[in-house]
Coordinates of C-alpha atoms and ligand atoms in Angstrom, one line a residue:
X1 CA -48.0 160.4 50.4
X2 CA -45.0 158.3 50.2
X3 CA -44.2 156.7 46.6
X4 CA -43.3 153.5 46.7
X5 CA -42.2 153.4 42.8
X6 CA -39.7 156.1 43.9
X7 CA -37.0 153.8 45.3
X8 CA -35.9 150.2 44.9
X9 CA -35.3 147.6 48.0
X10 CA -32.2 146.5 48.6
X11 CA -31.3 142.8 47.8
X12 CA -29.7 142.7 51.4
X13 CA -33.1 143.1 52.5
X14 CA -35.0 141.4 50.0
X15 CA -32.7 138.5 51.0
X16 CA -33.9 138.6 54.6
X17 CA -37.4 138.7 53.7
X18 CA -37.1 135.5 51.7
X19 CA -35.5 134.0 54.0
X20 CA -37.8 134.9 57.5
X21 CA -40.7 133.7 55.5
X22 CA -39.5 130.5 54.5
X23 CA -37.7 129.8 57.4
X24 CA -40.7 131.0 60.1
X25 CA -42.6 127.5 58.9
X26 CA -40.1 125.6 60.3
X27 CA -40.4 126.2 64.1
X28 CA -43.4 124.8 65.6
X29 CA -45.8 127.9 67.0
X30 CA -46.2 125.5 70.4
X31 CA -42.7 126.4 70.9
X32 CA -42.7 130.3 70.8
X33 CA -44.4 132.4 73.9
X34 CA -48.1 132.8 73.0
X35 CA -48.6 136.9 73.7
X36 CA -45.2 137.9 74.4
X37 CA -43.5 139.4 70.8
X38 CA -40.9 137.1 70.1
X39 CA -38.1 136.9 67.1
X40 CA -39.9 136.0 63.8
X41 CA -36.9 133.6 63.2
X42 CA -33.4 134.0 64.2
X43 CA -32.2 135.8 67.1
X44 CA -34.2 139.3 69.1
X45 CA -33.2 141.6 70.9
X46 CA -33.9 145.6 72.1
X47 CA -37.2 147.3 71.5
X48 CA -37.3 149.5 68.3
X49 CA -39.4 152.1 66.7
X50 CA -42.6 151.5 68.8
X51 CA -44.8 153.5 67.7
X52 CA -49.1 153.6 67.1
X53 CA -49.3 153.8 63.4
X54 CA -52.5 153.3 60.9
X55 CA -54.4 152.3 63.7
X56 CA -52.0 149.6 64.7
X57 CA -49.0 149.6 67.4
X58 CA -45.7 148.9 65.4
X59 CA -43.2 147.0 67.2
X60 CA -40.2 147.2 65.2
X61 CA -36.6 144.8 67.0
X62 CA -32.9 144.6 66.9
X63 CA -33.0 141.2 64.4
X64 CA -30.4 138.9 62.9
X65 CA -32.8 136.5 61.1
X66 CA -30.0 134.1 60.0
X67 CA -29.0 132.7 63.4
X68 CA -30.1 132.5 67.3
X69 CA -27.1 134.5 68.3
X70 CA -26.3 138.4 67.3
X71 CA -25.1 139.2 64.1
X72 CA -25.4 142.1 61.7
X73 CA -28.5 144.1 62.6
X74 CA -31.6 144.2 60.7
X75 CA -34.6 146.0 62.3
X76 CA -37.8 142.9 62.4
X77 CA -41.1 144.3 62.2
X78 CA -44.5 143.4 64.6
X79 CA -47.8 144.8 64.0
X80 CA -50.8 144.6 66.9
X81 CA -54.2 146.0 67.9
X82 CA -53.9 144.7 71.4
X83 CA -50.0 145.0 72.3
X84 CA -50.5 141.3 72.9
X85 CA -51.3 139.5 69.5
X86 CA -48.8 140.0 67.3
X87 CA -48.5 140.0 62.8
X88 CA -45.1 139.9 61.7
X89 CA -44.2 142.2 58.2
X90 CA -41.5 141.9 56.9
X91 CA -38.1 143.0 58.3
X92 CA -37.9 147.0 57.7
X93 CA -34.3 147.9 57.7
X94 CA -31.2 145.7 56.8
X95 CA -27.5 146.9 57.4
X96 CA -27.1 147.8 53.5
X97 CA -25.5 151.3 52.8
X98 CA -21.9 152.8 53.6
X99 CA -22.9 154.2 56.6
X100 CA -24.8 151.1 58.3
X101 CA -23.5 148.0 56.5
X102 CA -22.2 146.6 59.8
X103 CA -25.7 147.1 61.2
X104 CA -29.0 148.7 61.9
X105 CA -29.0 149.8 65.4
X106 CA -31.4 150.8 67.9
X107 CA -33.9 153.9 67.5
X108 CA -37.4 155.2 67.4
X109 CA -39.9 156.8 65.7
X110 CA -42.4 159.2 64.8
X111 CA -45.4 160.0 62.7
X112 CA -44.6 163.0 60.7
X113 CA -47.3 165.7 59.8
X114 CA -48.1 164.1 56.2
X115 CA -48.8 160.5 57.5
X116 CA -45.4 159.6 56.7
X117 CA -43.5 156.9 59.6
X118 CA -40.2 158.1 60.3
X119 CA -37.3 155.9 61.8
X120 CA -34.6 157.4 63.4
X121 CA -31.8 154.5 64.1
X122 CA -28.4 154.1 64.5
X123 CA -26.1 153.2 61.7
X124 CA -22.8 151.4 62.1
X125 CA -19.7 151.1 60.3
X126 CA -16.4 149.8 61.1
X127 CA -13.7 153.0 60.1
X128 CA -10.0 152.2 60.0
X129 CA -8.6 154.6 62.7
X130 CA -5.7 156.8 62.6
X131 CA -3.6 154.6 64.9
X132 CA -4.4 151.8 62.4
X133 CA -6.9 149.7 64.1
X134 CA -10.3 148.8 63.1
X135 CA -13.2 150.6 65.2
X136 CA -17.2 150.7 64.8
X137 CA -18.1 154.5 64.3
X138 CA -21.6 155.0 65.2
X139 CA -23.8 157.9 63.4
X140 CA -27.8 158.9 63.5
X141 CA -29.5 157.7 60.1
X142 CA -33.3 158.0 58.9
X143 CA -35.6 155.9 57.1
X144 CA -39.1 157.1 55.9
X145 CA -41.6 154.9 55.4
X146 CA -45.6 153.9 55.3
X147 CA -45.8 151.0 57.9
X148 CA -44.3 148.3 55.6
X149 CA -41.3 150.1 53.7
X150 CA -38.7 152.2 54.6
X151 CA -37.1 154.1 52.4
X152 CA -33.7 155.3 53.7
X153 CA -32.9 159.1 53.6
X154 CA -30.2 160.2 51.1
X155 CA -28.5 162.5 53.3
X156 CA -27.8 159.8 55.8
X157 CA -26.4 160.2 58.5
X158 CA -27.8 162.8 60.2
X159 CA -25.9 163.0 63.1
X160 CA -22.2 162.2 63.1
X161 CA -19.2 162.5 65.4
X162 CA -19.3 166.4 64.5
X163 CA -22.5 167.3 66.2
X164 CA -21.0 165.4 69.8
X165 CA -19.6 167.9 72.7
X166 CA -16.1 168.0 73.5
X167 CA -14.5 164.9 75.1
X168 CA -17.5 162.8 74.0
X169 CA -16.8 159.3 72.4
X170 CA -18.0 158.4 68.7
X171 CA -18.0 154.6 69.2
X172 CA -20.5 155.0 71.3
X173 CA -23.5 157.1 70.2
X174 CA -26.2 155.0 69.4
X175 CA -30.0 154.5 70.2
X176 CA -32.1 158.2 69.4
X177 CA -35.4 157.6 71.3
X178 CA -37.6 160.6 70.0
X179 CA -40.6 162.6 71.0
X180 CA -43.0 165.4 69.2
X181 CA -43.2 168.4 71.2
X182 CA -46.1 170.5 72.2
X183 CA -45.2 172.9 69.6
X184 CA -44.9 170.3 66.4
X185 CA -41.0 169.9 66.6
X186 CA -38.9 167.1 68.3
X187 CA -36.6 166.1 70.2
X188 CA -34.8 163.1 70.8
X189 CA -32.0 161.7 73.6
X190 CA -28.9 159.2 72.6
X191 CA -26.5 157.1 74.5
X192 CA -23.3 158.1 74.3
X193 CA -20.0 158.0 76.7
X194 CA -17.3 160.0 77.5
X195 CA -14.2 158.9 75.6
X196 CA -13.4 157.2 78.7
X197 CA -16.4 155.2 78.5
X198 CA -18.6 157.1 81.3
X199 CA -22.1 157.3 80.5
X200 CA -24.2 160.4 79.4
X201 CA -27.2 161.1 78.0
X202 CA -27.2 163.9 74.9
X203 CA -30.3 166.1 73.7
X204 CA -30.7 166.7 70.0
X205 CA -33.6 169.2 68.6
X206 CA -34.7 169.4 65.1
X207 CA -37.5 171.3 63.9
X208 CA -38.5 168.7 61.2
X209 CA -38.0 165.0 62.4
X210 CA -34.9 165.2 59.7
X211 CA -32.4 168.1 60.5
X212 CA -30.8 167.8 63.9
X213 CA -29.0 169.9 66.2
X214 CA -26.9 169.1 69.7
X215 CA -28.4 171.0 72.1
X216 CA -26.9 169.4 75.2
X217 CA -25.6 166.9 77.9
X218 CA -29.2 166.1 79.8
X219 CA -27.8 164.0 82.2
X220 CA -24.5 162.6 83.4
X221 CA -23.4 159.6 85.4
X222 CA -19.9 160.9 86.7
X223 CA -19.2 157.4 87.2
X224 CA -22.6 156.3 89.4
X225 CA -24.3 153.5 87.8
X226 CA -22.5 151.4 85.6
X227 CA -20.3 153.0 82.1
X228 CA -21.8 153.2 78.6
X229 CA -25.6 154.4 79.1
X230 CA -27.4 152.2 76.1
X231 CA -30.9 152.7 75.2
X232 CA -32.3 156.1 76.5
X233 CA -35.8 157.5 76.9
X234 CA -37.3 160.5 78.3
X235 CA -40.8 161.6 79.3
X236 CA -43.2 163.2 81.3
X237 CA -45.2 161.4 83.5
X238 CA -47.4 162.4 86.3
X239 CA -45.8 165.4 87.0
X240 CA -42.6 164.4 87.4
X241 CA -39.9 163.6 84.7
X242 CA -38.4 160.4 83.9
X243 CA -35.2 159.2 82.5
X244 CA -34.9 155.3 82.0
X245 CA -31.8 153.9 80.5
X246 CA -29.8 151.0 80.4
X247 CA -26.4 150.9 81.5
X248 CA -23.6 148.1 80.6
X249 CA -21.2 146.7 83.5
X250 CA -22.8 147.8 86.8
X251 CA -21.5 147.0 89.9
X252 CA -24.0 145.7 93.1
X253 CA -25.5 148.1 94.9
X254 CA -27.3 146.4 98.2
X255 CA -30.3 145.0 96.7
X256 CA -30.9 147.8 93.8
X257 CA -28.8 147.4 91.4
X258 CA -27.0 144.2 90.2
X259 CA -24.0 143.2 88.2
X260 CA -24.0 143.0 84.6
X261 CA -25.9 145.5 82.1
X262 CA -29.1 146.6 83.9
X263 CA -31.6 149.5 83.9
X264 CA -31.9 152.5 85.7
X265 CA -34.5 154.9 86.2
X266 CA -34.6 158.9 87.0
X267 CA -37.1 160.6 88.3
X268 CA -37.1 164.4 88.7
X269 CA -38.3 168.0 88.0
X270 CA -37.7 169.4 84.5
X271 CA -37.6 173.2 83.6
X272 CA -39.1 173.0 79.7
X273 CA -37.8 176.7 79.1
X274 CA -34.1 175.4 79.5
X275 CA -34.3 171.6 79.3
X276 CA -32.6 171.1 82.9
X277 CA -33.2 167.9 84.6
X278 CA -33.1 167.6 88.2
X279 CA -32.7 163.9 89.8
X280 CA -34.7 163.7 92.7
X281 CA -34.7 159.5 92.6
X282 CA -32.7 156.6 91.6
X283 CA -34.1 152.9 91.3
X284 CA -33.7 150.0 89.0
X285 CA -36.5 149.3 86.5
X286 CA -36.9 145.4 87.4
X287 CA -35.3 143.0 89.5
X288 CA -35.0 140.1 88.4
X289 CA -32.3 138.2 85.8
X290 CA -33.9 138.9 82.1
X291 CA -34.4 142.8 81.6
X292 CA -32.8 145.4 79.2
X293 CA -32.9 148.3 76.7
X294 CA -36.8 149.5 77.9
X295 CA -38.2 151.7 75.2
X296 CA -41.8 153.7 76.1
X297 CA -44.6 155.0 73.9
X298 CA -47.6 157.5 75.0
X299 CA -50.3 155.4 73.4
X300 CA -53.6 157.2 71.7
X301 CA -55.4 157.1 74.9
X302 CA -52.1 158.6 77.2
X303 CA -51.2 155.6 78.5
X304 CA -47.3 155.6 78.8
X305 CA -46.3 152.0 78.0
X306 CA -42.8 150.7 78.0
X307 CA -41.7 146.8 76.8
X308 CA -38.2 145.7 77.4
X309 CA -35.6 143.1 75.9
X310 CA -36.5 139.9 77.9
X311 CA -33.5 138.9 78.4
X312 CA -29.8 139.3 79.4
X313 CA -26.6 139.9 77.5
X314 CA -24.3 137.9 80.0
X315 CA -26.3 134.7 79.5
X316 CA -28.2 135.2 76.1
X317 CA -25.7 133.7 73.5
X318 CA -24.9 130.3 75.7
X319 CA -27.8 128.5 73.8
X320 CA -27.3 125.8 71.1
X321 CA -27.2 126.5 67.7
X322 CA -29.6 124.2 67.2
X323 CA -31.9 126.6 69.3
X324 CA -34.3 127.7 66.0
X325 CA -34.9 131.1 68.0
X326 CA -33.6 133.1 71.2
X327 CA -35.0 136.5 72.1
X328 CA -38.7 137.9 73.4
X329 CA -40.1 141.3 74.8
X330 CA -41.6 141.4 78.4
X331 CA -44.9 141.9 78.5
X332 CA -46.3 145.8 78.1
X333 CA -46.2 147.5 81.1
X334 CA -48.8 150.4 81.8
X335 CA -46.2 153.6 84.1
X336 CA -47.2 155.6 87.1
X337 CA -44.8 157.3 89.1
X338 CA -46.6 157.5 92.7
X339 CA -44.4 158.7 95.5
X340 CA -41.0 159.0 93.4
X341 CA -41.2 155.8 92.6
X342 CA -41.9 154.4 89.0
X343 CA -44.9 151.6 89.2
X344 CA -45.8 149.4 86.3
X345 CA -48.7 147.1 85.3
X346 CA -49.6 144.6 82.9
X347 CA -51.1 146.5 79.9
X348 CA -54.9 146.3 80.9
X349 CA -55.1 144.4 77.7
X350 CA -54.6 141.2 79.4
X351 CA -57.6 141.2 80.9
X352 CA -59.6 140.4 77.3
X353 CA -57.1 137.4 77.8
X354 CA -58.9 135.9 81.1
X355 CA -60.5 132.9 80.5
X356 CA -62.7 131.5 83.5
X357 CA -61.5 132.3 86.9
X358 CA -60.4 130.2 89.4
X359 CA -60.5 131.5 93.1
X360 CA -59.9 130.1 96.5
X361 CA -59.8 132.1 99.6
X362 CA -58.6 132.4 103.1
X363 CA -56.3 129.0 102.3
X364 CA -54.4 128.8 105.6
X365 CA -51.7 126.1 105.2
X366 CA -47.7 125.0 106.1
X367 CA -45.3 123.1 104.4
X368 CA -46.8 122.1 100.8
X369 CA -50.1 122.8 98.8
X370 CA -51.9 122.2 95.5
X371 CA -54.9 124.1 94.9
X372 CA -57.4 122.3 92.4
X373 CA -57.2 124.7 89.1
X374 CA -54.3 126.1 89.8
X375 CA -51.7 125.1 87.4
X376 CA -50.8 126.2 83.8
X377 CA -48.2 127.9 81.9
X378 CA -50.1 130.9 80.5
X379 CA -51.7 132.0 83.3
X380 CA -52.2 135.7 85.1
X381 CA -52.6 134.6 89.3
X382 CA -52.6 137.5 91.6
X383 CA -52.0 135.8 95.1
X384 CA -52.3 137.7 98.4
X385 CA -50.2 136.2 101.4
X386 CA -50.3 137.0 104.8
X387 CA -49.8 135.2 108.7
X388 CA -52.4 133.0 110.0
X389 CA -54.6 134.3 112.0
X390 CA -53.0 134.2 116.0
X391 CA -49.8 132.7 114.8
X392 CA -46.1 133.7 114.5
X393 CA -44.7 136.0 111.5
X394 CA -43.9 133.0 108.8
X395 CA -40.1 132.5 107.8
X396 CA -41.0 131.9 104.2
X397 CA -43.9 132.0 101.3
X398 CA -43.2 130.4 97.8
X399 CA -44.8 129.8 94.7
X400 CA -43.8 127.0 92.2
X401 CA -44.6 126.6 88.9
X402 CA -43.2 125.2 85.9
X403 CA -43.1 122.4 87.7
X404 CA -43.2 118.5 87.3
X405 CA -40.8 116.2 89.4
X406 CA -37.9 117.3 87.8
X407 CA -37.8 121.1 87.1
X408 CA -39.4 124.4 88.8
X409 CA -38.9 127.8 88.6
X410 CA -40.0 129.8 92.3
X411 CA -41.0 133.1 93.3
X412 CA -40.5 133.2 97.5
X413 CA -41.0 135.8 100.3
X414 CA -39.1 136.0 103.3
X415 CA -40.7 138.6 105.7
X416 CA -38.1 138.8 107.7
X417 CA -35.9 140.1 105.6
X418 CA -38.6 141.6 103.2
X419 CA -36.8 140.0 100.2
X420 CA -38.6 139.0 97.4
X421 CA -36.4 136.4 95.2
X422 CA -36.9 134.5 92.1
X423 CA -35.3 131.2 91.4
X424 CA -35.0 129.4 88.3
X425 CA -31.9 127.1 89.3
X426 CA -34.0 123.4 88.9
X427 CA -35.9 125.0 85.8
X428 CA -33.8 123.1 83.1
X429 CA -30.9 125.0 82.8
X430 CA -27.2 123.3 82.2
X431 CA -25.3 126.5 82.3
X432 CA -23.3 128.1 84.7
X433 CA -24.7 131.3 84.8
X434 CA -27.2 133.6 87.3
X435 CA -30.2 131.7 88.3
X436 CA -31.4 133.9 91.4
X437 CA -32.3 137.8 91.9
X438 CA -33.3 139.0 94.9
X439 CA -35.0 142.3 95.7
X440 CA -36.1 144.1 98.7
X441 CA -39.6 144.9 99.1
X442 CA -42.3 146.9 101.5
X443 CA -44.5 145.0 103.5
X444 CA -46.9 145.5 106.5
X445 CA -46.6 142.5 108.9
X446 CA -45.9 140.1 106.5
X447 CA -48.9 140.9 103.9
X448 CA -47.8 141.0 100.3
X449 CA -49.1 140.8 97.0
X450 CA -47.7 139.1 93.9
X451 CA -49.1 139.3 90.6
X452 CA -47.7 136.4 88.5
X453 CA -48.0 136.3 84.7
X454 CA -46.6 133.1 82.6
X455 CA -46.2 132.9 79.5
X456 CA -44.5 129.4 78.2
X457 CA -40.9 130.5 78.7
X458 CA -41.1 133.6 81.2
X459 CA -42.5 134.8 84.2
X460 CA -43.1 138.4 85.4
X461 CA -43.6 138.8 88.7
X462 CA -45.3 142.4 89.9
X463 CA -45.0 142.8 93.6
X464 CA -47.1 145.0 95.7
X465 CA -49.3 146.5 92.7
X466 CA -45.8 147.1 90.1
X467 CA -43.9 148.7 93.4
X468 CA -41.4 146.3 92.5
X469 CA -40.6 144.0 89.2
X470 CA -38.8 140.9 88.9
X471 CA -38.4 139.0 85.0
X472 CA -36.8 136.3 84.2
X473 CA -36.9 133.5 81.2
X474 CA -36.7 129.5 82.0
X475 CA -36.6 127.3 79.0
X476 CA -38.5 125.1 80.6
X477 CA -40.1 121.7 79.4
X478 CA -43.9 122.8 78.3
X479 CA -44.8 119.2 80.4
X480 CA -43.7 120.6 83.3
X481 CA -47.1 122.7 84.1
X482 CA -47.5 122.4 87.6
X483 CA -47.8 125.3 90.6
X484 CA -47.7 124.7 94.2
X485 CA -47.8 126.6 97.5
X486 CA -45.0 126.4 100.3
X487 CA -45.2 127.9 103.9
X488 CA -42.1 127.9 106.3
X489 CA -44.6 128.9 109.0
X490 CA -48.3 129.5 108.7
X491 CA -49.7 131.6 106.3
X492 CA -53.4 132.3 105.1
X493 CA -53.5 132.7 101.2
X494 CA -55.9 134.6 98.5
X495 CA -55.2 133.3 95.2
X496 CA -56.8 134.4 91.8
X497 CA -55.7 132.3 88.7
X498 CA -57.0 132.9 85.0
X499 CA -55.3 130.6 82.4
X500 CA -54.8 133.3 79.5
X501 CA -56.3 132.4 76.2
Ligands
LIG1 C1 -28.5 147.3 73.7 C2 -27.7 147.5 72.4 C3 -27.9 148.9 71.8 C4 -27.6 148.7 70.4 C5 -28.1 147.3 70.1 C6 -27.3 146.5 69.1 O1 -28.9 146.0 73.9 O2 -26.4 147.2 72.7 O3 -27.1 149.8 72.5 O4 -28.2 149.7 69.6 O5 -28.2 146.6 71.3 O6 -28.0 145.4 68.7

């Protein structure tokens, strides 16, 4: 087993370990999300190294524990039994050797025949180029470990700009994702660009988990969706195979895709013999404004579960420094793929979360309603909406919530136009910046379902049974707890509302 006398930890990281724990007591636990993983201190971002481990799921994250905005990468570390009750551990990688002392990067990892946790990550440093100017080089590094400590490899990095194809930039080549294979060996895709910055996604194969060979280009954008493809992951599901990544500067696309970095997902048919993806479907991964960098695991029971970075790189640095934290996952999301579509649902975990249930039925109603028990701002509400009964096809159906008489944050319908849209424009924010998403949604005659999950700072909204996905943060005041119904029309309502405990 792994020997933890055999290597020292860096002060680097002892540094950030002293300082998380002392520094964790000073922000109030009211003001952190209550089952969403948030930063320990400091500032969060992508999903790392999820992985079930020792019984537990290890949520490992993109850290800077010394300040709310980014900074040199250090990987934080999240333990759980539930995927929804979280233990910090102590930050498990800081940016501290040759090869990563301008940070940690994105990756995965693995659990390798002799019990051993293995982190695959990316390791930056900035190289003096032969033109003279200063760039970040970007390599593949390990770290071994045993759940708490990880003990980086000494042949670091593994991968370097001499295992990439022709034409393919070194800059960019970060974030492994891996898998184990059927047969005991792995595989594992990275982001990378062409050196003009279009985005591909390579395929590396080792037979170890620590020796690691380019076997190809699995899929390109030729310029499609967005440039640099961060964040990749790859896996089998349902029959079908799916690529999800997250792309930087997208352009609009009709409702589907929107500007800024976003998230795409493949679906398609894959030859294992010859590792040949065929795209057979294109969609976004959610809709709404506070969504990136998804990473998936195949839990113990074959669940495929995927979290995501709740929030968005265009907007996530305008806070205050006073701000003690900034940076949370989405909730864990349970994939289907039905009908080449990718469907996702609140881990079922949630529902050990329930407290009593509040239900009210056939609520037919225009203009404005409160409904006695409904309001919160932890709360799973599943709300079916439809037209009254014998009259005209409504014009509009809204939720409120976060909401006193200054701020709310809205989810809305509009039939007619089958757009779902969220709206977080009165929810306490001073800034300039995206407030709305809209998305386009199927519906028969006006009858839709929203699932609604709140969670202090956030709300995830699952339309249709996780057809469609909208997430988005409001840093609202916690006062500010109330919901409430509005109908440009008539519409008759089913609504069922558990405050989660
Ligand atoms: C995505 C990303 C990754 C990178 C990490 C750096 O959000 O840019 O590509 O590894 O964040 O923190």
């Amino acid at each position: 087993m792994f020997d933890m006398e055999v290597f020292m930890i860096s002060q680097t990281l002892r540094d950030a370990r002293k300082y998380e724990e002392a520094m964790e007591r000073t922000i109030e636990k009211e003001q952190k999300p209550d089952f969403h993983l948030c930063t320990r201190v400091g500032w969060m971002n992508d999903p790392n190294g999820f992985s079930y481990y020792k019984g537990e799921y290890h949520l490992f994250y993109q850290y800077h524990p010394y300040d709310s905005h980014w900074g040199p990468m250090h990987w934080g570390h999240a333990v759980s039994a539930d995927l929804l009750h979280w233990r910090y551990l102590p930050a498990a990688l800081a940016p501290d050797r040759e090869y990563d002392r301008d940070g940690c990067f994105s990756g995965s990892a693995v659990i390798l025949p002799d019990g051993r946790h293995l982190l695959l990550y990316t390791g930056v440093s900035r190289e003096a180029q032969p033109d003279g100017s200063m760039r970040d080089v970007q390599t593949q590094c390990i770290a071994i470990g045993d759940g708490v400590d990880y003990e980086k490899y000494a042949a670091n990095p593994v991968l370097t700009k001499d295992d990439l194809p022709e034409g393919s930039s070194k800059f960019d080549f970060r974030d492994p994702k891996m898998w184990q294979k059927p047969d005991g060996s792995y595989q594992c895709v990275v982001g990378n660009c062409t050196e003009d910055g279009d985005g591909q996604v390579l395929l590396f194969g080792s037979p170890n988990g620590i020796d690691w060979k380019y076997e190809k280009i699995l899929v390109a954008n030729r310029g499609r969706y967005g440039r640099m493809w961060e964040c990749p992951d790859f896996f089998l599901l349902d029959g079908k195979a799916v690529l999800l990544t997250s792309p930087m500067d997208m352009l609009p696309h009709e409702f589907e895709y929107h500007n800024g970095n976003g998230t795409l997902c493949l679906i398609g048919s894959y030859d294992e013999e010859t590792d040949t993806f065929v795209e057979e479907h294109n969609q976004a991964v959610d809709y709404g404004i506070d969504f990136y960098a998804t990473q998936t695991i195949l839990a113990p029971d074959g669940r495929r579960i995927m979290v995501a970075w709740m929030q968005n790189w265009d907007t996530c640095n305008l806070h205050t420094p006073a701000q003690p934290w900034l940076g949370q996952m989405t909730l864990p999301r349970e994939l289907s793929v039905k009908n080449g579509r990718l469907y996702q649902k609140p881990v079922r975990e949630l529902e050990a979360m329930q407290g009593e249930e509040v239900r009210h039925e056939k609520v037919t109603f225009t203009d404005v309603i409160r409904l006695s028990g409904v309001e919160g701002r932890k709360v799973d509400m599943e709300l079916t909406v439809r037209p009254a009964d014998g009259s005209d096809m409504y014009h509009k159906f809204a939720v409120r919530f976060a909401q006193n008489d200054t701020y709310q944050t809205s989810v809305s319908f509009r039939p007619h136009e089958s757009v779902v849209k969220v709206d977080r424009k009165f929810s306490g924010s001073r800034r300039a910046i995206i407030h709305q998403r809209r998305c386009l949604v199927n519906h028969k005659d006006g009858t839709i379902k929203l699932r609604i999950i709140l969670d202090k700072f956030s709300v995830e909204t699952f339309v249709n049974d996780g057809e469609h996905v909208l997430t988005a943060t409001m840093y609202t005041d916690l006062e500010a707890e109330g919901i409430s119904f509005f109908a440009d029309g008539e519409v008759t309502m089913d609504v069922v509302k558990y405050e989660l405990i």
